[in-house]
């Protein structure tokens, strides 16, 4: 038999989720699906994928996909031809520009677009429509880093690369839950710890999965970071750990910044008080940093999403500048970018306060871009940033909006207000992959079907400035087109034919690369002139490449600033005195808690893709809020119960998780659920719209909130082959299951009504039922062709365990008699105890099985891997396995 080389049939591409930018080998199965594996040759991941990357094949189906253009006709959206849809958009923009001027048109873009898409969109609106009002979801994500980089370094450039995380002796993670949000990079850090003894410090108000791996964990008070890093600067100076030569030769403003730091955090005791930390912990942290030259400080949304985000970023950078720990192997401040192409968006200039290719709005830059594009009316000043943009829409000043690749009705702060604003638009265009999401359902007038991951082709840039090719490996479905082409088609119809004659993604990329090098002469960090003349074949074959890569160069540059060379007028980095730390919105008697929001391990943002994966659904299927036990008790909140979380702006109903991993006075809720997937869990609707004055980034992690217990008579779930019909449950969330649809819920509906409901799902005759009225239990199921057709469980207790057991049976093709009996008993097929929540997504291993294995003597991650395989593939669950081992150990010791 001939052996097939798996690589010959596979396409090398990159993961569409986080900014780690892992290489993926996708092998199409010829039926619209594909197998995925990590690309051993990609320098970001060397063959590994996390739980989300490993489940990519489960997200490729065309269910729910937008496959044809749609135009609104009254209350409904109807299929239209591309010609009709594009004419509608082009004529609509032209009409609004004629009547109200170009600034009445706005685009809202996304770090999930490819660089080519982003470039074309930015060129159309800033160069040809002439409106500066284009912003992107990066405003909610990386804007504070961009502002902090530009202030301190003179350009938005990440000074280090991933190898720095392999060779650092100390890794400080600030406001980053990398174990869940940058898992493969986190595994690189852990390898460094295991193999080289690097130490890891985690600074986060929550004891996250990341914190559990730390040598030192600082459970900082929200907003305490500026004080902590000011205190660190003062300590470094006092202990002779600074590099005076570097400060003198390559920086300015040190004296003023140090004086401001001394005002804010003069001593360890003052720092500890201001940051809500123990003095001993602060002292230990300062000592570690002072004595470890090879330090990387990696930061993410706990830093950026803050009303003082820019100052936080610069307070961190200051400690690196003062010690000269920048641009050397193992020494750098390191922003962990969120989205797969957040960096690409920054490179093309998609943010409202950039023009293009790292150029701003000085008259020289505007003139340069005008000449390069031969553009008739280049925007000459900054536009409205995301939060302001939606306020201008609400006021009726912006009349036309094109949303591309983002779901602002869910992800913006005060999301209900954002959604209401969208309904006011005269022309509301959405390019997306899905037929339905909260933004589309806010009243879009035109839907344009964009190619999705696996179909689209272009480039993305990851957190370390590495440009990789995303390659298509599936046929383009329906009438979907690449975003850059949709933009070009609209531009052409608006009369800008010459500037948008792109025939391929490669054409767009070459122009983007040429602009980056145009009249650059080293003054702009972003220069990929070395890629401006790539042939189509060379573009297709492009290996992952770091930027900058200037004309004539064949290799990108790994590090910046080791020898100075900042992108400021005098080439020196700038220390900037921070404002005294403060949280802008105060808690009150009515709203005594601070609501922190963020991510969970196995979902991506608003779940339009990960929400399709059964294996990812099982880790954490229900929207929840975390609270400390001491806060929960007096409010009558119990673990596994429910609560109403409210702020000045809205209310949500969430399941309660009582945990001491949470700080007192704080709540944490994940951001992933929307009206598309759950009944009252739009967490973004609670979040205040307070922004950082420099970056315009909203503070998504500290909204004053309250929490009240809510009870329901019963709870349960429904598994069904047929799509779910409107439910009589009060609170519910959709859960992906293989071969059907799942819903977990809580309700006050009487059992009798549930019986009627079950009867309506099938012929009464073939529905098997179990009723125990006294205990409030009702279960019904119908079998067809030896499979479960539907099954409904109502009870008074947490239904998760029974749900997991029933889902396993639902997903089984041929059920024997014993298994059918087991279904209504709510036990797993082998009659053993329920699996509990799935911990290892790769092999579907539940918490109960893991606890049992530990009890039988599997006392290490490796031993659990040998018995159950859990943790042996992607490794995303290793922190949870360690937690289970530690919990069992603590139990034994008691
Ligand atoms: N699984 C998964 N991974 C993802 C994503 C996803 O949706 N799901 N999204 C990607 C994107 S776009 C992004 S931007 C990244 C985000 O990646 P992260 O920034 O790591 O994720 P978050 O959960 O938003 O927030 C990080 C941590 O900041 C902490 N924090 C809150 N307030 C403060 C504070 O005042 N100070 C400090 N020091 N910490 C604070 C929170 O408790 C939280 O644990 O993740 C990327 N990766
Ligand atoms: N409260 C709170 N709010 C937050 C955050 C937080 O931590 N707390 N985090 C913020 C951050 S960091 C981020 S990055 C945002 C993310 O928030 P969003 O960007 O709003 O979330 P996504 O679900 O990623 O939305 C992407 C949309 O684009 C579509 N899509 C995917 N690929 C393509 C493509 O190639 N072309 C087109 N046209 N469409 C595509 C998807 O179907 C989906 O509808 O949320 C922000 N909001
Ligand atoms: S860490 Fe996971 S989600 Fe991020 S790029 Fe790699 S495989 Fe994708
Ligand atoms: Mo993000």
PDB file of N, CA and C in Angstrom, residues 668-702:
ATOM      1  N   UNK A 668     -16.790  38.656  38.748  1.00  0.00           N
ATOM      2  CA  UNK A 668     -16.219  38.417  37.423  1.00  0.00           C
ATOM      3  C   UNK A 668     -17.249  37.691  36.568  1.00  0.00           C
ATOM      4  N   UNK A 669     -17.471  38.199  35.364  1.00  0.00           N
ATOM      5  CA  UNK A 669     -18.386  37.511  34.436  1.00  0.00           C
ATOM      6  C   UNK A 669     -17.741  37.448  33.058  1.00  0.00           C
ATOM      7  N   UNK A 670     -17.838  36.300  32.392  1.00  0.00           N
ATOM      8  CA  UNK A 670     -17.294  36.199  31.033  1.00  0.00           C
ATOM      9  C   UNK A 670     -18.154  36.928  30.003  1.00  0.00           C
ATOM     10  N   UNK A 671     -17.505  37.283  28.896  1.00  0.00           N
ATOM     11  CA  UNK A 671     -18.135  38.188  27.915  1.00  0.00           C
ATOM     12  C   UNK A 671     -18.826  37.464  26.767  1.00  0.00           C
ATOM     13  N   UNK A 672     -18.833  36.138  26.773  1.00  0.00           N
ATOM     14  CA  UNK A 672     -19.103  35.436  25.511  1.00  0.00           C
ATOM     15  C   UNK A 672     -20.558  35.326  25.084  1.00  0.00           C
ATOM     16  N   UNK A 673     -21.497  35.357  26.029  1.00  0.00           N
ATOM     17  CA  UNK A 673     -22.880  35.075  25.645  1.00  0.00           C
ATOM     18  C   UNK A 673     -23.587  36.343  25.158  1.00  0.00           C
ATOM     19  N   UNK A 674     -24.543  36.129  24.256  1.00  0.00           N
ATOM     20  CA  UNK A 674     -25.295  37.246  23.678  1.00  0.00           C
ATOM     21  C   UNK A 674     -26.743  36.809  23.575  1.00  0.00           C
ATOM     22  N   UNK A 675     -27.599  37.655  23.023  1.00  0.00           N
ATOM     23  CA  UNK A 675     -28.999  37.245  22.832  1.00  0.00           C
ATOM     24  C   UNK A 675     -29.108  36.102  21.832  1.00  0.00           C
ATOM     25  N   UNK A 676     -28.088  35.922  21.041  1.00  0.00           N
ATOM     26  CA  UNK A 676     -28.068  34.839  20.070  1.00  0.00           C
ATOM     27  C   UNK A 676     -27.938  33.477  20.769  1.00  0.00           C
ATOM     28  N   UNK A 677     -27.274  33.459  21.919  1.00  0.00           N
ATOM     29  CA  UNK A 677     -26.971  32.180  22.557  1.00  0.00           C
ATOM     30  C   UNK A 677     -27.588  32.027  23.949  1.00  0.00           C
ATOM     31  N   UNK A 678     -28.023  33.098  24.575  1.00  0.00           N
ATOM     32  CA  UNK A 678     -28.540  32.986  25.940  1.00  0.00           C
ATOM     33  C   UNK A 678     -29.638  34.027  26.157  1.00  0.00           C
ATOM     34  N   UNK A 679     -30.383  33.861  27.261  1.00  0.00           N
ATOM     35  CA  UNK A 679     -31.543  34.747  27.403  1.00  0.00           C
ATOM     36  C   UNK A 679     -31.210  36.112  28.021  1.00  0.00           C
ATOM     37  N   UNK A 680     -30.437  36.155  29.103  1.00  0.00           N
ATOM     38  CA  UNK A 680     -30.174  37.462  29.736  1.00  0.00           C
ATOM     39  C   UNK A 680     -28.709  37.563  30.130  1.00  0.00           C
ATOM     40  N   UNK A 681     -27.808  37.340  29.205  1.00  0.00           N
ATOM     41  CA  UNK A 681     -26.403  37.250  29.603  1.00  0.00           C
ATOM     42  C   UNK A 681     -25.505  38.153  28.764  1.00  0.00           C
ATOM     43  N   UNK A 682     -26.050  39.282  28.294  1.00  0.00           N
ATOM     44  CA  UNK A 682     -25.242  40.241  27.534  1.00  0.00           C
ATOM     45  C   UNK A 682     -24.444  41.089  28.522  1.00  0.00           C
ATOM     46  N   UNK A 683     -23.314  40.550  28.939  1.00  0.00           N
ATOM     47  CA  UNK A 683     -22.550  41.193  30.011  1.00  0.00           C
ATOM     48  C   UNK A 683     -22.059  42.590  29.600  1.00  0.00           C
ATOM     49  N   UNK A 684     -21.792  42.770  28.294  1.00  0.00           N
ATOM     50  CA  UNK A 684     -21.365  44.084  27.813  1.00  0.00           C
ATOM     51  C   UNK A 684     -22.402  45.168  28.067  1.00  0.00           C
ATOM     52  N   UNK A 685     -23.665  44.774  28.235  1.00  0.00           N
ATOM     53  CA  UNK A 685     -24.704  45.786  28.489  1.00  0.00           C
ATOM     54  C   UNK A 685     -24.532  46.405  29.877  1.00  0.00           C
ATOM     55  N   UNK A 686     -23.842  45.698  30.776  1.00  0.00           N
ATOM     56  CA  UNK A 686     -23.650  46.206  32.146  1.00  0.00           C
ATOM     57  C   UNK A 686     -22.500  47.212  32.232  1.00  0.00           C
ATOM     58  N   UNK A 687     -21.566  47.109  31.284  1.00  0.00           N
ATOM     59  CA  UNK A 687     -20.266  47.777  31.427  1.00  0.00           C
ATOM     60  C   UNK A 687     -20.360  49.279  31.152  1.00  0.00           C
ATOM     61  N   UNK A 688     -19.755  50.072  32.039  1.00  0.00           N
ATOM     62  CA  UNK A 688     -19.761  51.529  31.871  1.00  0.00           C
ATOM     63  C   UNK A 688     -18.900  51.917  30.677  1.00  0.00           C
ATOM     64  N   UNK A 689     -19.183  53.078  30.086  1.00  0.00           N
ATOM     65  CA  UNK A 689     -18.432  53.494  28.891  1.00  0.00           C
ATOM     66  C   UNK A 689     -17.409  54.566  29.260  1.00  0.00           C
ATOM     67  N   UNK A 690     -16.662  54.306  30.323  1.00  0.00           N
ATOM     68  CA  UNK A 690     -15.646  55.281  30.748  1.00  0.00           C
ATOM     69  C   UNK A 690     -14.342  54.958  30.029  1.00  0.00           C
ATOM     70  N   UNK A 691     -13.731  55.956  29.395  1.00  0.00           N
ATOM     71  CA  UNK A 691     -12.567  55.650  28.565  1.00  0.00           C
ATOM     72  C   UNK A 691     -11.292  56.312  29.080  1.00  0.00           C
ATOM     73  N   UNK A 692     -10.180  55.723  28.714  1.00  0.00           N
ATOM     74  CA  UNK A 692      -8.861  56.298  28.997  1.00  0.00           C
ATOM     75  C   UNK A 692      -8.723  57.586  28.183  1.00  0.00           C
ATOM     76  N   UNK A 693      -8.238  58.673  28.801  1.00  0.00           N
ATOM     77  CA  UNK A 693      -8.202  59.950  28.070  1.00  0.00           C
ATOM     78  C   UNK A 693      -7.236  59.948  26.885  1.00  0.00           C
ATOM     79  N   UNK A 694      -6.216  59.109  26.905  1.00  0.00           N
ATOM     80  CA  UNK A 694      -5.235  59.108  25.812  1.00  0.00           C
ATOM     81  C   UNK A 694      -5.611  58.126  24.709  1.00  0.00           C
ATOM     82  N   UNK A 695      -6.082  56.954  25.120  1.00  0.00           N
ATOM     83  CA  UNK A 695      -6.316  55.902  24.126  1.00  0.00           C
ATOM     84  C   UNK A 695      -7.773  55.780  23.714  1.00  0.00           C
ATOM     85  N   UNK A 696      -8.672  56.332  24.514  1.00  0.00           N
ATOM     86  CA  UNK A 696     -10.093  56.149  24.219  1.00  0.00           C
ATOM     87  C   UNK A 696     -10.574  54.735  24.482  1.00  0.00           C
ATOM     88  N   UNK A 697      -9.743  53.919  25.147  1.00  0.00           N
ATOM     89  CA  UNK A 697     -10.158  52.537  25.413  1.00  0.00           C
ATOM     90  C   UNK A 697     -11.047  52.476  26.651  1.00  0.00           C
ATOM     91  N   UNK A 698     -12.179  51.781  26.549  1.00  0.00           N
ATOM     92  CA  UNK A 698     -13.069  51.723  27.706  1.00  0.00           C
ATOM     93  C   UNK A 698     -12.559  50.813  28.825  1.00  0.00           C
ATOM     94  N   UNK A 699     -12.953  51.190  30.040  1.00  0.00           N
ATOM     95  CA  UNK A 699     -12.594  50.405  31.229  1.00  0.00           C
ATOM     96  C   UNK A 699     -13.593  49.257  31.361  1.00  0.00           C
ATOM     97  N   UNK A 700     -13.214  48.108  30.868  1.00  0.00           N
ATOM     98  CA  UNK A 700     -14.163  46.983  30.840  1.00  0.00           C
ATOM     99  C   UNK A 700     -14.052  46.111  32.079  1.00  0.00           C
ATOM    100  N   UNK A 701     -13.208  46.509  33.044  1.00  0.00           N
ATOM    101  CA  UNK A 701     -12.920  45.575  34.122  1.00  0.00           C
ATOM    102  C   UNK A 701     -13.246  46.110  35.513  1.00  0.00           C
ATOM    103  N   UNK A 702     -13.995  47.196  35.608  1.00  0.00           N
ATOM    104  CA  UNK A 702     -14.214  47.750  36.953  1.00  0.00           C
ATOM    105  C   UNK A 702     -15.521  48.538  37.056  1.00  0.00           C
TER     106      UNK A 702
END
